[in-house]
Amino acid sequence: WSNRASIVRELLGLEDAISVNMVDHAKHEKNLGWEFVYDKEHIDPVLGIQFLSEAYYKADDDYTGRTTVPALIDVKTGKVVNNDYHHLTNHFETAFKPFHKKGAPDLYPEELREEIDKLNDIIFREVNNGVYKAGFARKQKAYDRAYNMVFNRLDWLEERLANQRYLFGDRLTESDVRLYVTLVRFDCAYYPVFRLNKKLLRDYPNLWAYARDLYQTPGFGDTTNFAAIKKHYHIDCCPSNEFAIVPNGPDESLWLTPHGREKLSGK
């Protein structure tokens, strides 16, 4: 969900309006959640806090929920003002429009919003969240159901992208961002760790070329960190990996190979 927000922020040129910092799981005696581990002394230089939870509690002293990411924080008050991962990028595309860079793509065009919302709902339920339903299933039937759902939808998407560059023809939209974040993690994380091993992304000619097309578009590949992805899924999401070994592959250089998708739109 954070990767999605980062991609949209960069595509729209919101870097001056929205600064970004990264967190990781806190290695601490108390369960304080996300920590600014990449900063000096683990203190965020803008907010002056060590744990993301501090910004949540500043917004609500009685907050008892999870401290999730992405979280949009008002740097003047130090309070979390939005953690709605499902709609945050829509806010970037609409409420933040005055701050968009010149020539920014319209990722959420008014005339397509109803269709985009419908497709986004399908992508969320059957792809974005579908992989988790398989990966965290506790019964064989639940896993089987999620497994079939994910691959049935990938087959459908493979067909949809056979003769058009993006999910809505020649236009890059919010839906493409939402699908990309799962596709880019598929071969290195969901296939091996979540047991979604019917096919690799690379076994789908259209989806694989489409994913490479997006990866090579500024805003996508440069916000994708394969090392962090593999560490998260192979260690944090895989308790059976007792020796904390992170695989070297798949070969990341393949993401830079020609995709040929521009021929579908003439661009």
PDB file of C-alpha atoms in Angstrom:
ATOM      1  CA  TRP A   1       0.000   0.000   0.000  1.00  0.00           C
ATOM      2  CA  SER A   2       2.903   2.363   0.712  1.00  0.00           C
ATOM      3  CA  ASN A   3       4.518   1.558  -2.627  1.00  0.00           C
ATOM      4  CA  ARG A   4       1.276   2.543  -4.354  1.00  0.00           C
ATOM      5  CA  ALA A   5       1.298   5.924  -2.589  1.00  0.00           C
ATOM      6  CA  SER A   6       4.964   6.485  -3.454  1.00  0.00           C
ATOM      7  CA  ILE A   7       4.372   5.769  -7.134  1.00  0.00           C
ATOM      8  CA  VAL A   8       1.405   8.156  -7.396  1.00  0.00           C
ATOM      9  CA  ARG A   9       3.281  10.861  -5.462  1.00  0.00           C
ATOM     10  CA  GLU A  10       6.141  10.717  -7.968  1.00  0.00           C
ATOM     11  CA  LEU A  11       3.963  10.410 -11.074  1.00  0.00           C
ATOM     12  CA  LEU A  12       2.061  13.549 -10.056  1.00  0.00           C
ATOM     13  CA  GLY A  13       5.166  15.471  -8.995  1.00  0.00           C
ATOM     14  CA  LEU A  14       4.107  15.948  -5.379  1.00  0.00           C
ATOM     15  CA  GLU A  15       7.629  15.716  -3.968  1.00  0.00           C
ATOM     16  CA  ASP A  16       7.622  19.362  -2.781  1.00  0.00           C
ATOM     17  CA  ALA A  17       4.189  19.086  -1.195  1.00  0.00           C
ATOM     18  CA  ILE A  18       4.667  15.682   0.464  1.00  0.00           C
ATOM     19  CA  SER A  19       8.007  14.608   1.891  1.00  0.00           C
ATOM     20  CA  VAL A  20       8.634  10.921   2.558  1.00  0.00           C
ATOM     21  CA  ASN A  21      10.422   8.858   5.170  1.00  0.00           C
ATOM     22  CA  MET A  22      10.626   5.106   5.612  1.00  0.00           C
ATOM     23  CA  VAL A  23      10.076   2.880   8.621  1.00  0.00           C
ATOM     24  CA  ASP A  24      10.706  -0.749   9.457  1.00  0.00           C
ATOM     25  CA  HIS A  25       9.638  -3.115  12.195  1.00  0.00           C
ATOM     26  CA  ALA A  26      10.880  -1.957  15.599  1.00  0.00           C
ATOM     27  CA  LYS A  27      13.515  -4.178  17.196  1.00  0.00           C
ATOM     28  CA  HIS A  28      12.425  -3.184  20.665  1.00  0.00           C
ATOM     29  CA  GLU A  29      11.334  -4.815  23.917  1.00  0.00           C
ATOM     30  CA  LYS A  30       7.900  -3.192  23.705  1.00  0.00           C
ATOM     31  CA  ASN A  31       5.561  -3.605  20.777  1.00  0.00           C
ATOM     32  CA  LEU A  32       5.790  -0.048  19.507  1.00  0.00           C
ATOM     33  CA  GLY A  33       5.351  -0.912  15.845  1.00  0.00           C
ATOM     34  CA  TRP A  34       7.017   0.943  13.006  1.00  0.00           C
ATOM     35  CA  GLU A  35      10.318   2.667  13.782  1.00  0.00           C
ATOM     36  CA  PHE A  36      12.417   5.197  11.832  1.00  0.00           C
ATOM     37  CA  VAL A  37      15.348   2.778  11.749  1.00  0.00           C
ATOM     38  CA  TYR A  38      17.015   4.337   8.698  1.00  0.00           C
ATOM     39  CA  ASP A  39      17.651   7.699  10.396  1.00  0.00           C
ATOM     40  CA  LYS A  40      20.430   8.754  12.762  1.00  0.00           C
ATOM     41  CA  GLU A  41      19.604   7.503  16.265  1.00  0.00           C
ATOM     42  CA  HIS A  42      16.313   6.286  14.767  1.00  0.00           C
ATOM     43  CA  ILE A  43      14.804   9.791  14.968  1.00  0.00           C
ATOM     44  CA  ASP A  44      12.803  11.223  12.076  1.00  0.00           C
ATOM     45  CA  PRO A  45      14.526  14.544  11.218  1.00  0.00           C
ATOM     46  CA  VAL A  46      11.272  16.369  10.413  1.00  0.00           C
ATOM     47  CA  LEU A  47       8.988  15.126  13.171  1.00  0.00           C
ATOM     48  CA  GLY A  48      11.568  14.438  15.874  1.00  0.00           C
ATOM     49  CA  ILE A  49       9.997  11.103  16.787  1.00  0.00           C
ATOM     50  CA  GLN A  50      11.334   7.547  16.918  1.00  0.00           C
ATOM     51  CA  PHE A  51       8.154   5.550  16.370  1.00  0.00           C
ATOM     52  CA  LEU A  52       5.317   6.150  13.939  1.00  0.00           C
ATOM     53  CA  SER A  53       2.918   5.394  16.793  1.00  0.00           C
ATOM     54  CA  GLU A  54       3.883   8.720  18.395  1.00  0.00           C
ATOM     55  CA  ALA A  55       2.212  10.573  15.516  1.00  0.00           C
ATOM     56  CA  TYR A  56      -0.889   8.417  15.922  1.00  0.00           C
ATOM     57  CA  TYR A  57      -1.108   9.115  19.666  1.00  0.00           C
ATOM     58  CA  LYS A  58      -0.541  12.805  19.085  1.00  0.00           C
ATOM     59  CA  ALA A  59      -3.643  12.770  16.894  1.00  0.00           C
ATOM     60  CA  ASP A  60      -5.608  10.733  19.456  1.00  0.00           C
ATOM     61  CA  ASP A  61      -4.401  10.054  22.993  1.00  0.00           C
ATOM     62  CA  ASP A  62      -6.854   7.179  23.298  1.00  0.00           C
ATOM     63  CA  TYR A  63      -5.965   5.506  20.003  1.00  0.00           C
ATOM     64  CA  THR A  64      -5.866   1.720  20.406  1.00  0.00           C
ATOM     65  CA  GLY A  65      -5.750   0.592  16.775  1.00  0.00           C
ATOM     66  CA  ARG A  66      -2.799  -0.546  14.700  1.00  0.00           C
ATOM     67  CA  THR A  67      -0.242   1.991  13.519  1.00  0.00           C
ATOM     68  CA  THR A  68      -0.335   1.286   9.810  1.00  0.00           C
ATOM     69  CA  VAL A  69       1.468   2.580   6.742  1.00  0.00           C
ATOM     70  CA  PRO A  70       1.158   4.600   4.646  1.00  0.00           C
ATOM     71  CA  ALA A  71       0.308   7.398   7.043  1.00  0.00           C
ATOM     72  CA  LEU A  72      -0.069  11.020   5.971  1.00  0.00           C
ATOM     73  CA  ILE A  73       1.226  13.331   8.704  1.00  0.00           C
ATOM     74  CA  ASP A  74       0.775  17.083   9.106  1.00  0.00           C
ATOM     75  CA  VAL A  75       4.353  18.189   9.725  1.00  0.00           C
ATOM     76  CA  LYS A  76       3.182  21.358  11.520  1.00  0.00           C
ATOM     77  CA  THR A  77       1.181  19.505  14.169  1.00  0.00           C
ATOM     78  CA  GLY A  78       2.959  16.159  14.035  1.00  0.00           C
ATOM     79  CA  LYS A  79      -0.408  14.380  13.846  1.00  0.00           C
ATOM     80  CA  VAL A  80      -1.492  11.580  11.537  1.00  0.00           C
ATOM     81  CA  VAL A  81      -4.287  13.057   9.426  1.00  0.00           C
ATOM     82  CA  ASN A  82      -4.984  10.158   7.068  1.00  0.00           C
ATOM     83  CA  ASN A  83      -4.121   6.458   7.036  1.00  0.00           C
ATOM     84  CA  ASP A  84      -6.809   5.321   4.610  1.00  0.00           C
ATOM     85  CA  TYR A  85      -4.545   3.280   2.357  1.00  0.00           C
ATOM     86  CA  HIS A  86      -7.463   2.366   0.115  1.00  0.00           C
ATOM     87  CA  HIS A  87      -8.269   5.962  -0.899  1.00  0.00           C
ATOM     88  CA  LEU A  88      -5.086   7.907  -0.106  1.00  0.00           C
ATOM     89  CA  THR A  89      -3.888   7.948  -3.695  1.00  0.00           C
ATOM     90  CA  ASN A  90      -7.327   9.204  -4.804  1.00  0.00           C
ATOM     91  CA  HIS A  91      -6.789  12.174  -2.485  1.00  0.00           C
ATOM     92  CA  PHE A  92      -3.376  12.759  -4.087  1.00  0.00           C
ATOM     93  CA  GLU A  93      -5.084  12.778  -7.484  1.00  0.00           C
ATOM     94  CA  THR A  94      -7.943  15.129  -6.528  1.00  0.00           C
ATOM     95  CA  ALA A  95      -7.431  17.211  -3.357  1.00  0.00           C
ATOM     96  CA  PHE A  96      -3.720  17.720  -4.145  1.00  0.00           C
ATOM     97  CA  LYS A  97      -4.322  18.687  -7.777  1.00  0.00           C
ATOM     98  CA  PRO A  98      -3.131  22.309  -7.262  1.00  0.00           C
ATOM     99  CA  PHE A  99       0.286  20.875  -6.387  1.00  0.00           C
ATOM    100  CA  HIS A 100       0.612  18.550  -9.394  1.00  0.00           C
ATOM    101  CA  LYS A 101       3.570  19.129 -11.695  1.00  0.00           C
ATOM    102  CA  LYS A 102       2.975  20.567 -15.143  1.00  0.00           C
ATOM    103  CA  GLY A 103       1.965  17.806 -17.510  1.00  0.00           C
ATOM    104  CA  ALA A 104       1.173  15.318 -14.735  1.00  0.00           C
ATOM    105  CA  PRO A 105      -0.950  12.382 -15.939  1.00  0.00           C
ATOM    106  CA  ASP A 106      -4.614  12.365 -14.994  1.00  0.00           C
ATOM    107  CA  LEU A 107      -4.650   9.041 -13.168  1.00  0.00           C
ATOM    108  CA  TYR A 108      -8.267   9.399 -12.067  1.00  0.00           C
ATOM    109  CA  PRO A 109     -10.153  11.101 -14.935  1.00  0.00           C
ATOM    110  CA  GLU A 110     -13.726  12.038 -14.039  1.00  0.00           C
ATOM    111  CA  GLU A 111     -15.271  10.314 -17.037  1.00  0.00           C
ATOM    112  CA  LEU A 112     -13.651   6.985 -16.068  1.00  0.00           C
ATOM    113  CA  ARG A 113     -13.945   7.114 -12.289  1.00  0.00           C
ATOM    114  CA  GLU A 114     -16.911   4.774 -12.030  1.00  0.00           C
ATOM    115  CA  GLU A 115     -15.183   2.179 -14.209  1.00  0.00           C
ATOM    116  CA  ILE A 116     -11.855   2.677 -12.433  1.00  0.00           C
ATOM    117  CA  ASP A 117     -13.501   2.219  -9.028  1.00  0.00           C
ATOM    118  CA  LYS A 118     -15.166  -1.001 -10.168  1.00  0.00           C
ATOM    119  CA  LEU A 119     -11.931  -2.420 -11.561  1.00  0.00           C
ATOM    120  CA  ASN A 120      -9.981  -1.278  -8.498  1.00  0.00           C
ATOM    121  CA  ASP A 121     -12.411  -3.173  -6.299  1.00  0.00           C
ATOM    122  CA  ILE A 122     -11.858  -6.346  -8.314  1.00  0.00           C
ATOM    123  CA  ILE A 123      -8.076  -5.899  -8.296  1.00  0.00           C
ATOM    124  CA  PHE A 124      -8.091  -5.317  -4.542  1.00  0.00           C
ATOM    125  CA  ARG A 125     -10.274  -8.294  -3.628  1.00  0.00           C
ATOM    126  CA  GLU A 126      -8.921 -10.821  -6.085  1.00  0.00           C
ATOM    127  CA  VAL A 127      -5.303  -9.785  -6.650  1.00  0.00           C
ATOM    128  CA  ASN A 128      -3.889  -7.303  -4.086  1.00  0.00           C
ATOM    129  CA  ASN A 129      -5.623  -8.940  -1.129  1.00  0.00           C
ATOM    130  CA  GLY A 130      -6.169 -12.268  -2.857  1.00  0.00           C
ATOM    131  CA  VAL A 131      -2.496 -13.207  -2.548  1.00  0.00           C
ATOM    132  CA  TYR A 132      -2.714 -12.641   1.218  1.00  0.00           C
ATOM    133  CA  LYS A 133      -5.809 -14.812   1.465  1.00  0.00           C
ATOM    134  CA  ALA A 134      -3.743 -17.616  -0.020  1.00  0.00           C
ATOM    135  CA  GLY A 135      -0.568 -16.848   1.903  1.00  0.00           C
ATOM    136  CA  PHE A 136      -2.208 -16.652   5.316  1.00  0.00           C
ATOM    137  CA  ALA A 137      -4.851 -19.343   4.829  1.00  0.00           C
ATOM    138  CA  ARG A 138      -5.174 -21.721   7.779  1.00  0.00           C
ATOM    139  CA  LYS A 139      -7.247 -24.360   6.029  1.00  0.00           C
ATOM    140  CA  GLN A 140      -6.701 -26.162   2.748  1.00  0.00           C
ATOM    141  CA  LYS A 141     -10.106 -25.167   1.377  1.00  0.00           C
ATOM    142  CA  ALA A 142      -9.467 -21.485   2.079  1.00  0.00           C
ATOM    143  CA  TYR A 143      -6.070 -21.692   0.386  1.00  0.00           C
ATOM    144  CA  ASP A 144      -7.495 -23.547  -2.608  1.00  0.00           C
ATOM    145  CA  ARG A 145     -10.262 -20.977  -3.006  1.00  0.00           C
ATOM    146  CA  ALA A 146      -7.848 -18.030  -2.879  1.00  0.00           C
ATOM    147  CA  TYR A 147      -5.330 -19.770  -5.151  1.00  0.00           C
ATOM    148  CA  ASN A 148      -7.947 -20.359  -7.829  1.00  0.00           C
ATOM    149  CA  MET A 149      -9.359 -16.859  -7.460  1.00  0.00           C
ATOM    150  CA  VAL A 150      -5.954 -15.193  -7.968  1.00  0.00           C
ATOM    151  CA  PHE A 151      -5.019 -17.210 -11.043  1.00  0.00           C
ATOM    152  CA  ASN A 152      -8.474 -16.940 -12.605  1.00  0.00           C
ATOM    153  CA  ARG A 153      -8.211 -13.163 -12.311  1.00  0.00           C
ATOM    154  CA  LEU A 154      -4.647 -13.110 -13.673  1.00  0.00           C
ATOM    155  CA  ASP A 155      -5.865 -15.117 -16.677  1.00  0.00           C
ATOM    156  CA  TRP A 156      -8.621 -12.534 -17.190  1.00  0.00           C
ATOM    157  CA  LEU A 157      -6.157  -9.643 -16.938  1.00  0.00           C
ATOM    158  CA  GLU A 158      -3.787 -11.379 -19.350  1.00  0.00           C
ATOM    159  CA  GLU A 159      -6.569 -11.420 -21.929  1.00  0.00           C
ATOM    160  CA  ARG A 160      -7.611  -7.814 -21.211  1.00  0.00           C
ATOM    161  CA  LEU A 161      -4.073  -6.588 -21.859  1.00  0.00           C
ATOM    162  CA  ALA A 162      -3.596  -8.526 -25.090  1.00  0.00           C
ATOM    163  CA  ASN A 163      -4.481  -5.627 -27.379  1.00  0.00           C
ATOM    164  CA  GLN A 164      -4.166  -2.519 -25.214  1.00  0.00           C
ATOM    165  CA  ARG A 165      -1.178  -1.025 -23.466  1.00  0.00           C
ATOM    166  CA  TYR A 166      -2.845  -0.246 -20.140  1.00  0.00           C
ATOM    167  CA  LEU A 167      -5.955  -1.401 -18.311  1.00  0.00           C
ATOM    168  CA  PHE A 168      -7.910   1.488 -19.837  1.00  0.00           C
ATOM    169  CA  GLY A 169      -6.463   1.542 -23.321  1.00  0.00           C
ATOM    170  CA  ASP A 170      -3.789   4.180 -23.980  1.00  0.00           C
ATOM    171  CA  ARG A 171      -4.315   5.938 -20.618  1.00  0.00           C
ATOM    172  CA  LEU A 172      -2.194   5.223 -17.567  1.00  0.00           C
ATOM    173  CA  THR A 173      -4.558   5.266 -14.579  1.00  0.00           C
ATOM    174  CA  GLU A 174      -4.848   4.552 -10.884  1.00  0.00           C
ATOM    175  CA  SER A 175      -5.804   0.968 -11.747  1.00  0.00           C
ATOM    176  CA  ASP A 176      -2.431   0.295 -13.366  1.00  0.00           C
ATOM    177  CA  VAL A 177      -0.641   1.448 -10.221  1.00  0.00           C
ATOM    178  CA  ARG A 178      -2.778  -0.833  -8.057  1.00  0.00           C
ATOM    179  CA  LEU A 179      -2.136  -3.880 -10.224  1.00  0.00           C
ATOM    180  CA  TYR A 180       1.587  -3.183 -10.602  1.00  0.00           C
ATOM    181  CA  VAL A 181       2.406  -3.359  -6.896  1.00  0.00           C
ATOM    182  CA  THR A 182       1.244  -6.982  -6.743  1.00  0.00           C
ATOM    183  CA  LEU A 183       2.728  -8.028 -10.072  1.00  0.00           C
ATOM    184  CA  VAL A 184       6.173  -6.688  -9.204  1.00  0.00           C
ATOM    185  CA  ARG A 185       6.192  -8.797  -6.014  1.00  0.00           C
ATOM    186  CA  PHE A 186       4.779 -11.937  -7.565  1.00  0.00           C
ATOM    187  CA  ASP A 187       7.807 -13.942  -8.677  1.00  0.00           C
ATOM    188  CA  CYS A 188      10.115 -12.940  -5.821  1.00  0.00           C
ATOM    189  CA  ALA A 189       7.583 -13.174  -2.973  1.00  0.00           C
ATOM    190  CA  TYR A 190       4.082 -14.479  -3.594  1.00  0.00           C
ATOM    191  CA  TYR A 191       5.062 -17.413  -5.809  1.00  0.00           C
ATOM    192  CA  PRO A 192       7.550 -18.930  -3.319  1.00  0.00           C
ATOM    193  CA  VAL A 193       6.351 -17.668   0.079  1.00  0.00           C
ATOM    194  CA  PHE A 194       2.573 -17.572  -0.358  1.00  0.00           C
ATOM    195  CA  ARG A 195       2.533 -20.843  -2.345  1.00  0.00           C
ATOM    196  CA  LEU A 196       1.005 -19.206  -5.417  1.00  0.00           C
ATOM    197  CA  ASN A 197       3.045 -21.493  -7.620  1.00  0.00           C
ATOM    198  CA  LYS A 198       0.780 -22.330 -10.556  1.00  0.00           C
ATOM    199  CA  LYS A 199       2.557 -19.821 -12.773  1.00  0.00           C
ATOM    200  CA  LEU A 200       5.230 -17.178 -12.531  1.00  0.00           C
ATOM    201  CA  LEU A 201       4.445 -13.680 -13.760  1.00  0.00           C
ATOM    202  CA  ARG A 202       6.944 -14.405 -16.523  1.00  0.00           C
ATOM    203  CA  ASP A 203       4.681 -17.214 -17.744  1.00  0.00           C
ATOM    204  CA  TYR A 204       2.081 -14.609 -18.764  1.00  0.00           C
ATOM    205  CA  PRO A 205       3.358 -12.928 -21.971  1.00  0.00           C
ATOM    206  CA  ASN A 206       1.073  -9.880 -21.781  1.00  0.00           C
ATOM    207  CA  LEU A 207       1.170  -9.324 -18.023  1.00  0.00           C
ATOM    208  CA  TRP A 208       4.943  -9.756 -17.898  1.00  0.00           C
ATOM    209  CA  ALA A 209       5.514  -7.268 -20.736  1.00  0.00           C
ATOM    210  CA  TYR A 210       2.954  -4.882 -19.194  1.00  0.00           C
ATOM    211  CA  ALA A 211       4.692  -5.064 -15.795  1.00  0.00           C
ATOM    212  CA  ARG A 212       8.085  -4.343 -17.416  1.00  0.00           C
ATOM    213  CA  ASP A 213       6.551  -1.416 -19.287  1.00  0.00           C
ATOM    214  CA  LEU A 214       5.403   0.097 -15.995  1.00  0.00           C
ATOM    215  CA  TYR A 215       8.657  -0.731 -14.183  1.00  0.00           C
ATOM    216  CA  GLN A 216      10.579   1.189 -16.853  1.00  0.00           C
ATOM    217  CA  THR A 217       8.262   4.200 -16.480  1.00  0.00           C
ATOM    218  CA  PRO A 218       9.655   6.871 -14.080  1.00  0.00           C
ATOM    219  CA  GLY A 219       7.852   6.578 -10.761  1.00  0.00           C
ATOM    220  CA  PHE A 220       7.500   2.796 -10.817  1.00  0.00           C
ATOM    221  CA  GLY A 221      10.896   1.093 -10.948  1.00  0.00           C
ATOM    222  CA  ASP A 222      12.640   3.805  -8.960  1.00  0.00           C
ATOM    223  CA  THR A 223      10.214   3.306  -6.048  1.00  0.00           C
ATOM    224  CA  THR A 224      10.548  -0.503  -6.169  1.00  0.00           C
ATOM    225  CA  ASN A 225      13.094  -2.000  -3.783  1.00  0.00           C
ATOM    226  CA  PHE A 226      13.504  -5.710  -4.472  1.00  0.00           C
ATOM    227  CA  ALA A 227      15.935  -6.202  -1.575  1.00  0.00           C
ATOM    228  CA  ALA A 228      13.393  -4.800   0.894  1.00  0.00           C
ATOM    229  CA  ILE A 229      10.564  -6.804  -0.686  1.00  0.00           C
ATOM    230  CA  LYS A 230      12.441 -10.094  -0.410  1.00  0.00           C
ATOM    231  CA  LYS A 231      13.568  -9.379   3.147  1.00  0.00           C
ATOM    232  CA  HIS A 232      10.011  -8.593   4.235  1.00  0.00           C
ATOM    233  CA  TYR A 233       8.361 -11.642   2.721  1.00  0.00           C
ATOM    234  CA  HIS A 234      11.102 -14.233   3.163  1.00  0.00           C
ATOM    235  CA  ILE A 235      11.907 -13.246   6.766  1.00  0.00           C
ATOM    236  CA  ASP A 236       9.079 -11.216   8.315  1.00  0.00           C
ATOM    237  CA  CYS A 237       6.300 -13.224   6.645  1.00  0.00           C
ATOM    238  CA  CYS A 238       8.016 -16.602   6.760  1.00  0.00           C
ATOM    239  CA  PRO A 239       8.576 -17.854  10.349  1.00  0.00           C
ATOM    240  CA  SER A 240       9.852 -21.187   9.024  1.00  0.00           C
ATOM    241  CA  ASN A 241      12.912 -19.387   7.596  1.00  0.00           C
ATOM    242  CA  GLU A 242      14.798 -19.833  10.874  1.00  0.00           C
ATOM    243  CA  PHE A 243      18.179 -18.892   9.416  1.00  0.00           C
ATOM    244  CA  ALA A 244      16.822 -15.684   7.830  1.00  0.00           C
ATOM    245  CA  ILE A 245      18.183 -16.488   4.371  1.00  0.00           C
ATOM    246  CA  VAL A 246      17.074 -14.123   1.623  1.00  0.00           C
ATOM    247  CA  PRO A 247      17.207 -15.540  -1.932  1.00  0.00           C
ATOM    248  CA  ASN A 248      19.398 -13.801  -4.487  1.00  0.00           C
ATOM    249  CA  GLY A 249      17.000 -14.228  -7.408  1.00  0.00           C
ATOM    250  CA  PRO A 250      15.006 -13.741  -9.510  1.00  0.00           C
ATOM    251  CA  ASP A 251      17.267 -11.843 -11.898  1.00  0.00           C
ATOM    252  CA  GLU A 252      16.277  -8.173 -11.558  1.00  0.00           C
ATOM    253  CA  SER A 253      17.951  -7.224 -14.840  1.00  0.00           C
ATOM    254  CA  LEU A 254      15.103  -8.940 -16.709  1.00  0.00           C
ATOM    255  CA  TRP A 255      12.844  -6.055 -15.687  1.00  0.00           C
ATOM    256  CA  LEU A 256      14.863  -3.801 -17.989  1.00  0.00           C
ATOM    257  CA  THR A 257      14.517  -5.915 -21.114  1.00  0.00           C
ATOM    258  CA  PRO A 258      12.467  -4.518 -24.043  1.00  0.00           C
ATOM    259  CA  HIS A 259       8.707  -4.955 -23.621  1.00  0.00           C
ATOM    260  CA  GLY A 260       7.322  -3.754 -26.959  1.00  0.00           C
ATOM    261  CA  ARG A 261       4.098  -2.469 -25.371  1.00  0.00           C
ATOM    262  CA  GLU A 262       4.464   0.987 -26.908  1.00  0.00           C
ATOM    263  CA  LYS A 263       3.381  -0.540 -30.241  1.00  0.00           C
ATOM    264  CA  LEU A 264      -0.106  -1.042 -28.800  1.00  0.00           C
ATOM    265  CA  SER A 265      -0.656   2.667 -28.300  1.00  0.00           C
ATOM    266  CA  GLY A 266       1.607   4.089 -30.980  1.00  0.00           C
ATOM    267  CA  LYS A 267       3.517   6.000 -28.310  1.00  0.00           C
TER     268      LYS A 267
END
